[in-house]
C-alpha atoms as a printed R data frame, in Angstrom:
    type eleno elety resid chain resno       x       y       z
1   ATOM     1    CA   TYR     A     1  -3.646   8.983  -9.871
2   ATOM     2    CA   SER     A     2  -1.567  10.914 -12.403
3   ATOM     3    CA   GLN     A     3   0.321   8.931 -15.022
4   ATOM     4    CA   THR     A     4   2.370  12.037 -15.805
5   ATOM     5    CA   LEU     A     5   3.565  12.310 -12.188
6   ATOM     6    CA   GLY     A     6   3.693   8.544 -11.678
7   ATOM     7    CA   GLY     A     7   1.622   8.602  -8.497
8   ATOM     8    CA   ILE     A     8  -1.117  10.267  -6.500
9   ATOM     9    CA   LEU     A     9  -0.846  14.040  -6.141
10  ATOM    10    CA   LEU     A    10  -1.116  14.930  -2.441
11  ATOM    11    CA   SER     A    11  -0.199  18.613  -2.560
12  ATOM    12    CA   PHE     A    12   1.665  21.303  -4.475
13  ATOM    13    CA   ASP     A    13   3.651  24.363  -3.437
14  ATOM    14    CA   ARG     A    14   5.934  27.140  -4.726
15  ATOM    15    CA   ILE     A    15   4.199  27.961  -7.980
16  ATOM    16    CA   HIS     A    16   6.342  30.236 -10.163
17  ATOM    17    CA   ILE     A    17   5.427  31.701 -13.539
18  ATOM    18    CA   VAL     A    18   8.488  31.172 -15.757
19  ATOM    19    CA   SER     A    19   7.471  32.985 -18.944
20  ATOM    20    CA   GLN     A    20   6.324  36.508 -19.709
21  ATOM    21    CA   ILE     A    21   3.908  35.353 -22.408
22  ATOM    22    CA   ALA     A    22   0.648  33.412 -22.177
23  ATOM    23    CA   SER     A    23  -1.297  31.986 -25.093
24  ATOM    24    CA   ILE     A    24  -4.888  31.190 -25.961
25  ATOM    25    CA   VAL     A    25  -5.266  28.312 -28.394
26  ATOM    26    CA   ASP     A    26  -8.224  28.593 -30.810
27  ATOM    27    CA   ASP     A    27 -11.557  28.098 -29.031
28  ATOM    28    CA   ILE     A    28 -10.167  26.361 -25.969
29  ATOM    29    CA   PRO     A    29 -11.332  28.284 -22.876
30  ATOM    30    CA   TRP     A    30  -7.959  28.180 -21.070
31  ATOM    31    CA   ILE     A    31  -4.883  30.334 -21.039
32  ATOM    32    CA   GLU     A    32  -1.618  28.429 -21.345
33  ATOM    33    CA   ILE     A    33   1.112  29.717 -19.003
34  ATOM    34    CA   CYS     A    34   4.467  28.051 -18.344
35  ATOM    35    CA   ILE     A    35   5.015  27.470 -14.616
36  ATOM    36    CA   GLU     A    36   7.315  25.624 -12.225
37  ATOM    37    CA   VAL     A    37   5.775  23.900  -9.231
38  ATOM    38    CA   ASP     A    38   6.809  21.486  -6.461
39  ATOM    39    CA   PHE     A    39   4.566  18.429  -6.132
40  ATOM    40    CA   LEU     A    40   4.230  15.986  -3.263
41  ATOM    41    CA   VAL     A    41   3.415  12.657  -4.909
42  ATOM    42    CA   LEU     A    42   2.577   9.361  -3.203
43  ATOM    43    CA   THR     A    43   3.924   6.333  -5.043
44  ATOM    44    CA   PHE     A    44   3.844   2.660  -4.182
45  ATOM    45    CA   ALA     A    45   6.868   0.777  -5.490
46  ATOM    46    CA   SER     A    46   7.592  -2.913  -5.632
47  ATOM    47    CA   LYS     A    47   9.729  -4.288  -2.768
48  ATOM    48    CA   GLN     A    48   8.728  -1.477  -0.366
49  ATOM    49    CA   PHE     A    49   7.257  -2.392   3.018
50  ATOM    50    CA   ILE     A    50   4.076  -0.798   4.281
51  ATOM    51    CA   ASP     A    51   1.503  -1.462   6.955
52  ATOM    52    CA   GLY     A    52  -2.238  -1.789   6.678
53  ATOM    53    CA   VAL     A    53  -5.194  -2.795   8.827
54  ATOM    54    CA   ILE     A    54  -6.793  -6.178   8.134
55  ATOM    55    CA   THR     A    55 -10.383  -5.765   6.906
56  ATOM    56    CA   LYS     A    56 -11.187  -9.242   5.567
57  ATOM    57    CA   LEU     A    57  -9.777 -12.752   5.993
58  ATOM    58    CA   THR     A    58 -10.418 -15.788   3.820
59  ATOM    59    CA   PRO     A    59  -8.541 -19.109   3.811
60  ATOM    60    CA   THR     A    60  -6.539 -17.911   0.780
61  ATOM    61    CA   SER     A    61  -6.225 -14.142   1.164
62  ATOM    62    CA   ILE     A    62  -6.008 -11.100   3.414
63  ATOM    63    CA   ASP     A    63  -7.558  -7.754   2.488
64  ATOM    64    CA   LEU     A    64  -6.246  -4.592   4.122
65  ATOM    65    CA   LEU     A    65  -6.761  -0.849   4.225
66  ATOM    66    CA   VAL     A    66  -3.577   1.225   3.856
67  ATOM    67    CA   PHE     A    67  -3.471   4.850   5.075
68  ATOM    68    CA   ASN     A    68  -7.204   4.455   5.794
69  ATOM    69    CA   THR     A    69  -7.738   4.953   2.034
70  ATOM    70    CA   PHE     A    70  -6.116   2.368  -0.244
71  ATOM    71    CA   ASN     A    71  -7.162  -1.257  -0.670
72  ATOM    72    CA   ALA     A    72  -4.506  -3.949  -0.462
73  ATOM    73    CA   HIS     A    73  -4.706  -7.660  -1.162
74  ATOM    74    CA   ILE     A    74  -2.348 -10.442  -0.090
75  ATOM    75    CA   ASP     A    75  -2.645 -13.985  -1.416
76  ATOM    76    CA   VAL     A    76  -1.609 -16.326   1.420
77  ATOM    77    CA   SER     A    77  -2.652 -19.614  -0.183
78  ATOM    78    CA   SER     A    78   0.942 -20.672  -0.915
79  ATOM    79    CA   LEU     A    79   2.025 -19.944   2.683
80  ATOM    80    CA   VAL     A    80  -0.848 -21.998   4.079
81  ATOM    81    CA   LYS     A    81  -0.353 -24.776   1.505
82  ATOM    82    CA   ASN     A    82   3.384 -25.012   2.271
83  ATOM    83    CA   LYS     A    83   2.577 -24.927   6.003
84  ATOM    84    CA   LYS     A    84   4.685 -21.791   6.554
85  ATOM    85    CA   ILE     A    85   1.807 -20.418   8.613
86  ATOM    86    CA   SER     A    86  -1.430 -21.746  10.001
87  ATOM    87    CA   PHE     A    87  -4.153 -19.567   8.541
88  ATOM    88    CA   HIS     A    88  -6.169 -19.151  11.715
89  ATOM    89    CA   SER     A    89  -3.338 -18.481  14.145
90  ATOM    90    CA   PRO     A    90  -1.794 -15.030  13.708
91  ATOM    91    CA   PHE     A    91  -4.338 -12.862  11.880
92  ATOM    92    CA   LYS     A    92  -7.462 -11.067  13.086
93  ATOM    93    CA   ILE     A    93  -9.641  -8.362  11.553
94  ATOM    94    CA   GLY     A    94  -8.535  -4.958  12.845
95  ATOM    95    CA   GLN     A    95  -4.871  -5.935  13.375
96  ATOM    96    CA   LYS     A    96  -2.046  -3.956  11.822
97  ATOM    97    CA   LEU     A    97   0.026  -6.015   9.380
98  ATOM    98    CA   VAL     A    98   3.368  -5.054   7.799
99  ATOM    99    CA   PHE     A    99   3.747  -6.507   4.300
100 ATOM   100    CA   GLU     A   100   5.789  -6.173   1.116
101 ATOM   101    CA   ILE     A   101   4.362  -4.423  -1.952
102 ATOM   102    CA   ASN     A   102   4.531  -6.531  -5.111
103 ATOM   103    CA   GLU     A   103   2.554  -4.264  -7.424
104 ATOM   104    CA   TYR     A   104   0.344  -1.176  -7.439
105 ATOM   105    CA   LEU     A   105  -2.623  -1.146  -9.782
106 ATOM   106    CA   PRO     A   106  -3.511   2.557 -10.185
107 ATOM   107    CA   PHE     A   107  -6.965   4.049 -10.358
108 ATOM   108    CA   SER     A   108  -8.822   3.423 -13.601
109 ATOM   109    CA   SER     A   109 -12.141   4.685 -14.889
110 ATOM   110    CA   ASN     A   110 -14.213   2.156 -12.954
111 ATOM   111    CA   LYS     A   111 -11.851   0.754 -10.297
112 ATOM   112    CA   MET     A   112 -10.142   2.023  -7.177
113 ATOM   113    CA   GLY     A   113  -6.395   1.671  -6.954
114 ATOM   114    CA   GLN     A   114  -5.181  -1.519  -5.329
115 ATOM   115    CA   ILE     A   115  -1.935  -2.650  -3.749
116 ATOM   116    CA   ILE     A   116  -0.980  -6.288  -4.333
117 ATOM   117    CA   GLY     A   117   1.288  -7.554  -1.568
118 ATOM   118    CA   SER     A   118   2.977 -10.580  -0.080
119 ATOM   119    CA   LEU     A   119   4.188 -11.877   3.261
120 ATOM   120    CA   PRO     A   120   7.802 -12.974   2.797
121 ATOM   121    CA   ILE     A   121   9.222 -14.954   5.712
122 ATOM   122    CA   GLN     A   122  11.547 -12.290   7.132
123 ATOM   123    CA   ALA     A   123  12.039 -10.216  10.273
124 ATOM   124    CA   ASN     A   124  10.524  -6.899   9.083
125 ATOM   125    CA   VAL     A   125   7.234  -8.439   7.892
126 ATOM   126    CA   GLY     A   126   4.586  -9.473  10.388
127 ATOM   127    CA   VAL     A   127   1.613  -8.567  12.519
128 ATOM   128    CA   PHE     A   128   1.046  -6.541  15.691
129 ATOM   129    CA   ASP     A   129  -0.603  -8.600  18.418
130 ATOM   130    CA   GLU     A   130  -3.272  -7.340  20.848
131 ATOM   131    CA   ASN     A   131  -0.525  -5.829  23.062
132 ATOM   132    CA   GLU     A   132   0.909  -3.905  20.055
133 ATOM   133    CA   LYS     A   133   3.961  -6.195  20.112
134 ATOM   134    CA   PHE     A   134   5.365  -6.879  16.645
135 ATOM   135    CA   VAL     A   135   5.478 -10.589  15.749
136 ATOM   136    CA   SER     A   136   7.516 -11.228  12.601
137 ATOM   137    CA   MET     A   137   6.772 -13.786   9.906
138 ATOM   138    CA   LEU     A   138   9.999 -15.525  10.981
139 ATOM   139    CA   GLU     A   139   8.480 -16.062  14.434
140 ATOM   140    CA   LEU     A   140   5.082 -17.036  13.036
141 ATOM   141    CA   SER     A   141   6.552 -19.605  10.654
142 ATOM   142    CA   SER     A   142   8.822 -21.188  13.274
143 ATOM   143    CA   PRO     A   143   7.737 -24.838  13.741
144 ATOM   144    CA   ASN     A   144   7.819 -24.635  17.548
145 ATOM   145    CA   LYS     A   145   5.995 -21.284  17.745
146 ATOM   146    CA   THR     A   146   2.332 -21.412  18.690
147 ATOM   147    CA   PRO     A   147  -0.186 -18.558  18.546
148 ATOM   148    CA   ALA     A   148  -0.430 -18.496  22.357
149 ATOM   149    CA   SER     A   149   3.330 -18.080  22.758
150 ATOM   150    CA   SER     A   150   3.452 -15.229  20.232
151 ATOM   151    CA   ASN     A   151   1.173 -13.083  22.401
152 ATOM   152    CA   GLY     A   152   3.674 -12.378  25.048
């Protein structure tokens, strides 16, 4: 993670030297040269939607892996408490889940980066069932919807 770039550097291209002069500062073993470069930077922003694969389920949370690299965590205790969803019905380890990003906690010296997410009750947030059919949180939270009827 680069604070200067505001994200994770994935690649760079088109490096151009923009000055004719380079400098060596005191005893530092580098040469300073002004350049222009195009960066491809991955950023996670609040209110974006992303999908991940469920890796762990507890009665109060869902842990996911995003892009097979980044950890994500969703607190579902308020949804279960308010009976918006039944915890055991829609989610299984290995399923793909589309969720909303609330916050990204970047890499630090002793921690991996982590995405904090939520499951708002709306049509573009939900889970893919065993037939790869998308089942939205609207469908899952419907009072007359049962897990068996969401499978097809």
